PDB file of C-alpha atoms in Angstrom:
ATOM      1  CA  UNK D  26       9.349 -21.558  20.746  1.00 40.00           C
ATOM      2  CA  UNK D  27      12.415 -19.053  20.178  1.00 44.00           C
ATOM      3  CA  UNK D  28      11.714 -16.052  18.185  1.00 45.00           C
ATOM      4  CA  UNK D  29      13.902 -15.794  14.975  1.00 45.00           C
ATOM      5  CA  UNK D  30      13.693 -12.170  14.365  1.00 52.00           C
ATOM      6  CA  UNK D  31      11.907  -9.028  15.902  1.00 55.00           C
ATOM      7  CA  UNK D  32       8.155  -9.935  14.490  1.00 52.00           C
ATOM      8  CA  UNK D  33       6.364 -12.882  15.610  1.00 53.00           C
ATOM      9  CA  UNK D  34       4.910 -15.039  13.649  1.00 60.00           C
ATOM     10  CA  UNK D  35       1.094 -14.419  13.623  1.00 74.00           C
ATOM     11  CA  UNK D  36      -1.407 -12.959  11.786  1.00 83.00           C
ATOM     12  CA  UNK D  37      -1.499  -9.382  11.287  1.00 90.00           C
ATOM     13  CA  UNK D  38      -3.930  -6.662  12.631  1.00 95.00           C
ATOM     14  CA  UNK D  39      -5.445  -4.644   9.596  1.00 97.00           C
ATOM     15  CA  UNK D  40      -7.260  -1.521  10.676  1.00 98.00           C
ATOM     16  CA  UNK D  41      -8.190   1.764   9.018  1.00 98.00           C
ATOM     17  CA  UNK D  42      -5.118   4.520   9.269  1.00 98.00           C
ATOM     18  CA  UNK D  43      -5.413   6.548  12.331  1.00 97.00           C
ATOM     19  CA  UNK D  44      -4.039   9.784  12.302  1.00 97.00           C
ATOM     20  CA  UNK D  45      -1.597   9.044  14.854  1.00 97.00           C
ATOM     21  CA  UNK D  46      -0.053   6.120  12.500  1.00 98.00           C
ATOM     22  CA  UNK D  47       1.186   8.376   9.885  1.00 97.00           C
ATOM     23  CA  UNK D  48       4.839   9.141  10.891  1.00 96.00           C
ATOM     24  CA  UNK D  49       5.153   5.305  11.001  1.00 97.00           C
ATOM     25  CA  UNK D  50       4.044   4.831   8.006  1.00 97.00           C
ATOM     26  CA  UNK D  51       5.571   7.797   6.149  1.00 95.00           C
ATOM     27  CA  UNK D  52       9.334   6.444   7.947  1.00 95.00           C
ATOM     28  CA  UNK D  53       8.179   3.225   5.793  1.00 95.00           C
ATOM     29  CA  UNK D  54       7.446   4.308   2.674  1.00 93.00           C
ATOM     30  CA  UNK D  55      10.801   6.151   3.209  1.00 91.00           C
ATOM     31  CA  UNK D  56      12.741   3.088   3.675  1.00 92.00           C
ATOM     32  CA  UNK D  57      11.238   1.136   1.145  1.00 89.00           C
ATOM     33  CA  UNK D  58      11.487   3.842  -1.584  1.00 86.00           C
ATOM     34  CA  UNK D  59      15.347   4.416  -0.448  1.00 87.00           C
ATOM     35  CA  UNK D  60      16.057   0.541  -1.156  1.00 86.00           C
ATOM     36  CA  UNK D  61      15.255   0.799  -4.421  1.00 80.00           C
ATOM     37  CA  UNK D  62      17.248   3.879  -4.964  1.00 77.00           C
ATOM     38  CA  UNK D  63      14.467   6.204  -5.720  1.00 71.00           C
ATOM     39  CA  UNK D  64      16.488   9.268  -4.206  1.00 64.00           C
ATOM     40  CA  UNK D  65      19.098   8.293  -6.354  1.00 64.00           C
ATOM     41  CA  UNK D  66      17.042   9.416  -9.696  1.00 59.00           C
ATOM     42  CA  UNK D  67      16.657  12.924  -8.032  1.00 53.00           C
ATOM     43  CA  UNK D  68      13.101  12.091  -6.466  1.00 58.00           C
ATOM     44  CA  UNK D  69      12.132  12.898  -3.047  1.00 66.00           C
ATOM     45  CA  UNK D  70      11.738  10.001  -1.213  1.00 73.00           C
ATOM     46  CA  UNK D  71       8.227  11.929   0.121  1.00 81.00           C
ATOM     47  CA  UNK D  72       6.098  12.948  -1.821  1.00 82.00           C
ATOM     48  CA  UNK D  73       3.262  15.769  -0.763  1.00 85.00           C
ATOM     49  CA  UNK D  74       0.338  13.305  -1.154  1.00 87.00           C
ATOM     50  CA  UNK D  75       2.390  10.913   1.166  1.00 88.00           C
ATOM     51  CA  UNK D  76       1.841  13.590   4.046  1.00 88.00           C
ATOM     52  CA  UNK D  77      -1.737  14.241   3.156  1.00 92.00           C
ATOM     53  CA  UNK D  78      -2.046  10.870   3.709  1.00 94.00           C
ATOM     54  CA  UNK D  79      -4.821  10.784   6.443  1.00 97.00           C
ATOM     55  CA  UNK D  80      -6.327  13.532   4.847  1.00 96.00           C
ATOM     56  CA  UNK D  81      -6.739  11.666   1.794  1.00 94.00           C
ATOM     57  CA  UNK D  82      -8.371   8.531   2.674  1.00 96.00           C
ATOM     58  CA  UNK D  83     -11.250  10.294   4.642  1.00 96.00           C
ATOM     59  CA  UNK D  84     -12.702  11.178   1.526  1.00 96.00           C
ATOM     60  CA  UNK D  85     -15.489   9.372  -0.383  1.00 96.00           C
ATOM     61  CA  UNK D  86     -14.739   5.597  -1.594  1.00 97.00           C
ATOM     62  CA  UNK D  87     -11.517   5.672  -0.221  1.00 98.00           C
ATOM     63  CA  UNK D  88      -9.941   3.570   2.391  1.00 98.00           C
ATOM     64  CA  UNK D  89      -6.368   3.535   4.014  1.00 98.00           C
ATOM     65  CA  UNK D  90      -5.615   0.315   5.710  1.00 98.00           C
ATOM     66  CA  UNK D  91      -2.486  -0.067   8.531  1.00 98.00           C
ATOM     67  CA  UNK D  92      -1.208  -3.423   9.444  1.00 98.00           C
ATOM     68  CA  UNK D  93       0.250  -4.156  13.014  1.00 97.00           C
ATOM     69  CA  UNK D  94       2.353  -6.851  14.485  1.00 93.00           C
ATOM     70  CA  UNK D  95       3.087  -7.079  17.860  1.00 89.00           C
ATOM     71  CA  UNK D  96       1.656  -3.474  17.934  1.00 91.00           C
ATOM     72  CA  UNK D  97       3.868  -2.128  15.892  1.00 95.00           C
ATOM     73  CA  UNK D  98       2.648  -0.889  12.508  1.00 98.00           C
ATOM     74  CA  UNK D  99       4.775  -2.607   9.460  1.00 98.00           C
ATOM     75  CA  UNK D 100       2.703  -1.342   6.504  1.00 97.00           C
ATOM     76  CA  UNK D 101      -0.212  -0.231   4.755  1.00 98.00           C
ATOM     77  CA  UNK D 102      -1.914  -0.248   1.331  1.00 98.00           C
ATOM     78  CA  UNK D 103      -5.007   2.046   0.315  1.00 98.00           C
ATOM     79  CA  UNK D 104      -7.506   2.197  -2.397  1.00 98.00           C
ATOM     80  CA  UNK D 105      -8.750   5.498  -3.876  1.00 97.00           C
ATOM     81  CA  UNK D 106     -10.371   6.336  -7.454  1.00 97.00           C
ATOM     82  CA  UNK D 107      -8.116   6.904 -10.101  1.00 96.00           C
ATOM     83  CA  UNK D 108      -7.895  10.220 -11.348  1.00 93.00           C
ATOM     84  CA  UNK D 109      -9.079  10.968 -15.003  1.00 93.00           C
ATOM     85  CA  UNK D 110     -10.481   7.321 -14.787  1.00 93.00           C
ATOM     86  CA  UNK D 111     -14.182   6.192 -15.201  1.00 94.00           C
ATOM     87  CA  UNK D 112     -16.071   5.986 -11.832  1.00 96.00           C
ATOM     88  CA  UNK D 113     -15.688   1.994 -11.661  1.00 97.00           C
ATOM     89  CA  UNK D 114     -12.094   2.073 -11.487  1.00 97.00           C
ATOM     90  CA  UNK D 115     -10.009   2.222  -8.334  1.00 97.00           C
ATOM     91  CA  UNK D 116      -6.235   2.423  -7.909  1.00 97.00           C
ATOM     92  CA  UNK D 117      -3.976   0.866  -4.842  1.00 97.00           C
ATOM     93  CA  UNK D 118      -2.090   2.808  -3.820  1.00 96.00           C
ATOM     94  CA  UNK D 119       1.090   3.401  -1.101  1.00 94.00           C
ATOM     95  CA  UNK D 120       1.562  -0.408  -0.630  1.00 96.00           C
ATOM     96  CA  UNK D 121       4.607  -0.524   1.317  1.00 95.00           C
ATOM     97  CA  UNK D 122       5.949  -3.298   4.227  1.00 95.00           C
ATOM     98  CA  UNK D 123       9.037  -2.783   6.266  1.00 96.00           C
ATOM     99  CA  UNK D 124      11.642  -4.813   5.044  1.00 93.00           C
ATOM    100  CA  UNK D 125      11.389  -7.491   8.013  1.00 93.00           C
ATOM    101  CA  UNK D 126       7.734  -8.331   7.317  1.00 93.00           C
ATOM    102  CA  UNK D 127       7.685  -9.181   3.888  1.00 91.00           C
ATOM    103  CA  UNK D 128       7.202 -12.849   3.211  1.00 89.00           C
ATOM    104  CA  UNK D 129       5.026 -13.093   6.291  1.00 91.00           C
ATOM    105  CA  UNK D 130       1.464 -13.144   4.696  1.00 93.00           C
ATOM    106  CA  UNK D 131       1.174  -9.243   5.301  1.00 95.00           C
ATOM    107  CA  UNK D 132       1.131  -8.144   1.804  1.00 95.00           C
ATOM    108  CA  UNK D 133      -1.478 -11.012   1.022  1.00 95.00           C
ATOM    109  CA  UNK D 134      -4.038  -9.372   4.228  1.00 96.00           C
ATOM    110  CA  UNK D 135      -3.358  -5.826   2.890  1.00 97.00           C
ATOM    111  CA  UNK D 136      -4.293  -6.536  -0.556  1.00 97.00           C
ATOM    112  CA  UNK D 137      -7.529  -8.995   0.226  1.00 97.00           C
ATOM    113  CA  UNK D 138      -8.558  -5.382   2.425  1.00 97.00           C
ATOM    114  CA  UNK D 139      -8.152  -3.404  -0.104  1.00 98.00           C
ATOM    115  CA  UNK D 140      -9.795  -5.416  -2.577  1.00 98.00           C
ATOM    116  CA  UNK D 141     -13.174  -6.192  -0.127  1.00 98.00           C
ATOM    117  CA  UNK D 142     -13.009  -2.467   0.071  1.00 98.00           C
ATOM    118  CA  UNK D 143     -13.065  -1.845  -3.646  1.00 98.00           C
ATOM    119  CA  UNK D 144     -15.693  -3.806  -4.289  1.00 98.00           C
ATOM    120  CA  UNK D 145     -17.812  -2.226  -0.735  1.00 98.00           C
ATOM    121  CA  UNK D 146     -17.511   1.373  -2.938  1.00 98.00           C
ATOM    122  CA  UNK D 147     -18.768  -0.958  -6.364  1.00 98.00           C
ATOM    123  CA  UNK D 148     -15.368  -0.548  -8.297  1.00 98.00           C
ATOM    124  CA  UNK D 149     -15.167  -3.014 -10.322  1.00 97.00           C
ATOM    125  CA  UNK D 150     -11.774  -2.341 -11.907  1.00 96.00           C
ATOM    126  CA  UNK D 151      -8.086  -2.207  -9.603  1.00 97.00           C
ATOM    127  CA  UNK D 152      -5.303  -0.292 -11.162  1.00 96.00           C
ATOM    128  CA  UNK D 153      -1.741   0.093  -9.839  1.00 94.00           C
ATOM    129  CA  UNK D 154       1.596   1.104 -10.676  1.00 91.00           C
ATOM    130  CA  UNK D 155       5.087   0.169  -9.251  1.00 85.00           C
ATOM    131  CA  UNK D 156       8.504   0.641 -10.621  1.00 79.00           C
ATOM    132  CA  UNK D 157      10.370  -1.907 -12.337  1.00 79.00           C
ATOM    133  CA  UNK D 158      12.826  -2.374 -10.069  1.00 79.00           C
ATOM    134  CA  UNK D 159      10.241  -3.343  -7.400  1.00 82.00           C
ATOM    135  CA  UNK D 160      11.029  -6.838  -8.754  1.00 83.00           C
ATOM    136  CA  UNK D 161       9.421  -8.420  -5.892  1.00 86.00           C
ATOM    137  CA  UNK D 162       6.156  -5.968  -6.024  1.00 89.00           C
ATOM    138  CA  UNK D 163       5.717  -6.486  -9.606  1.00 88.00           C
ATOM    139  CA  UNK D 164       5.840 -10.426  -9.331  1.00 91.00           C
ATOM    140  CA  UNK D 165       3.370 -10.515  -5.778  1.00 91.00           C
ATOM    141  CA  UNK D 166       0.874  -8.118  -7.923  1.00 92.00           C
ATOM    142  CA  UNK D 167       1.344 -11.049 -11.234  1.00 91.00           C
ATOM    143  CA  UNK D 168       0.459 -13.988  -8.601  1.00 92.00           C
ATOM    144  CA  UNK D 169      -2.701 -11.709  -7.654  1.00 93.00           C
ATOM    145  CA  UNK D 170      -4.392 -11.468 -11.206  1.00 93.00           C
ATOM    146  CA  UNK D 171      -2.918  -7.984 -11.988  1.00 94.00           C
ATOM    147  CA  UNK D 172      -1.410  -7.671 -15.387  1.00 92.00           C
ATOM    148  CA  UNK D 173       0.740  -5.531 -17.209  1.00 89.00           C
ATOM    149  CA  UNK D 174      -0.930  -2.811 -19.354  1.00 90.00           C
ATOM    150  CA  UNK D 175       0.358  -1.066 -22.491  1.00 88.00           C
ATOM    151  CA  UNK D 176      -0.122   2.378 -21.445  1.00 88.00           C
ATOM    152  CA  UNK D 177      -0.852   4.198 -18.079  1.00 88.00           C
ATOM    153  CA  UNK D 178      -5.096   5.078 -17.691  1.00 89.00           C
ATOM    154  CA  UNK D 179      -5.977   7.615 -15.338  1.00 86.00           C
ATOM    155  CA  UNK D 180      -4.138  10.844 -14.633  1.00 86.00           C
ATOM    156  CA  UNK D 181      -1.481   9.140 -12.920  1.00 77.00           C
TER     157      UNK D 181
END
């Protein structure tokens, strides 16, 4: 069967982050914050916790999780308390897919991770925010149960 683009069709590989998969994953979150035109409001596209982010998820009840194609990495999504929140809520964080592997069931495998995760560390509330013109984010996060809230929680 011809391939149609660079990724194959198959199910991803969803590991914890190594320390060697940052720069991939920092060149994603990158790219995916530059197509929505983040720099353009006068934000970095990096942000320091996005290089601390090894460091970050070797903490307590947190988890960083890398998905691989073809071994190449083409995302990641983590889960880490919320700051100023109540011990029983979690937040996702850094959820980002290259461009070329959305739509492929990647998102879904991060998230399910993530979510088996949350509930491994007994949190038994998931929090997340995204910008509104993530149009595609914020409608993948509705078809998962999240909702819209009136008002951030946390420290965030």
């Amino acid at each position: 069967m011809p391939k149609t683009d660079r990724l194959e069709i198959r199910p991803p590989e969803i590991r914890p982050i190594q320390l060697e998969d940052v720069p991939a994953l920092l060149q994603i979150i990158a790219d995916s914050r530059a197509e929505y035109g983040i720099a353009e409001r006068g934000v970095d596209l990096l942000e320091p916790a996005d290089h601390a982010l090894y460091a970050t998820y070797q903490r307590q009840r947190t988890l960083y999780f890398v998905a691989r194609l073809g071994g190449e990495i083409v995302g990641g999504a983590g889960v880490a308390p919320l700051a100023g929140a109540d011990p029983l809520t979690c937040e996702l964080q850094r959820m980002y897919l290259r461009a070329d592997a959305r739509g492929r069931g990647i998102g879904d495998a991060l998230l399910d991770r993530c979510l088996a995760a949350a509930k491994q560390f007994l949190y038994v509330r998931c929090y997340l925010e995204t910008i509104t013109q993530m149009q595609a984010a914020l409608e993948f996060y509705g078809l998962h149960g999240f909702r819209d809230l009136q008002a951030p929680i946390g420290r965030t």
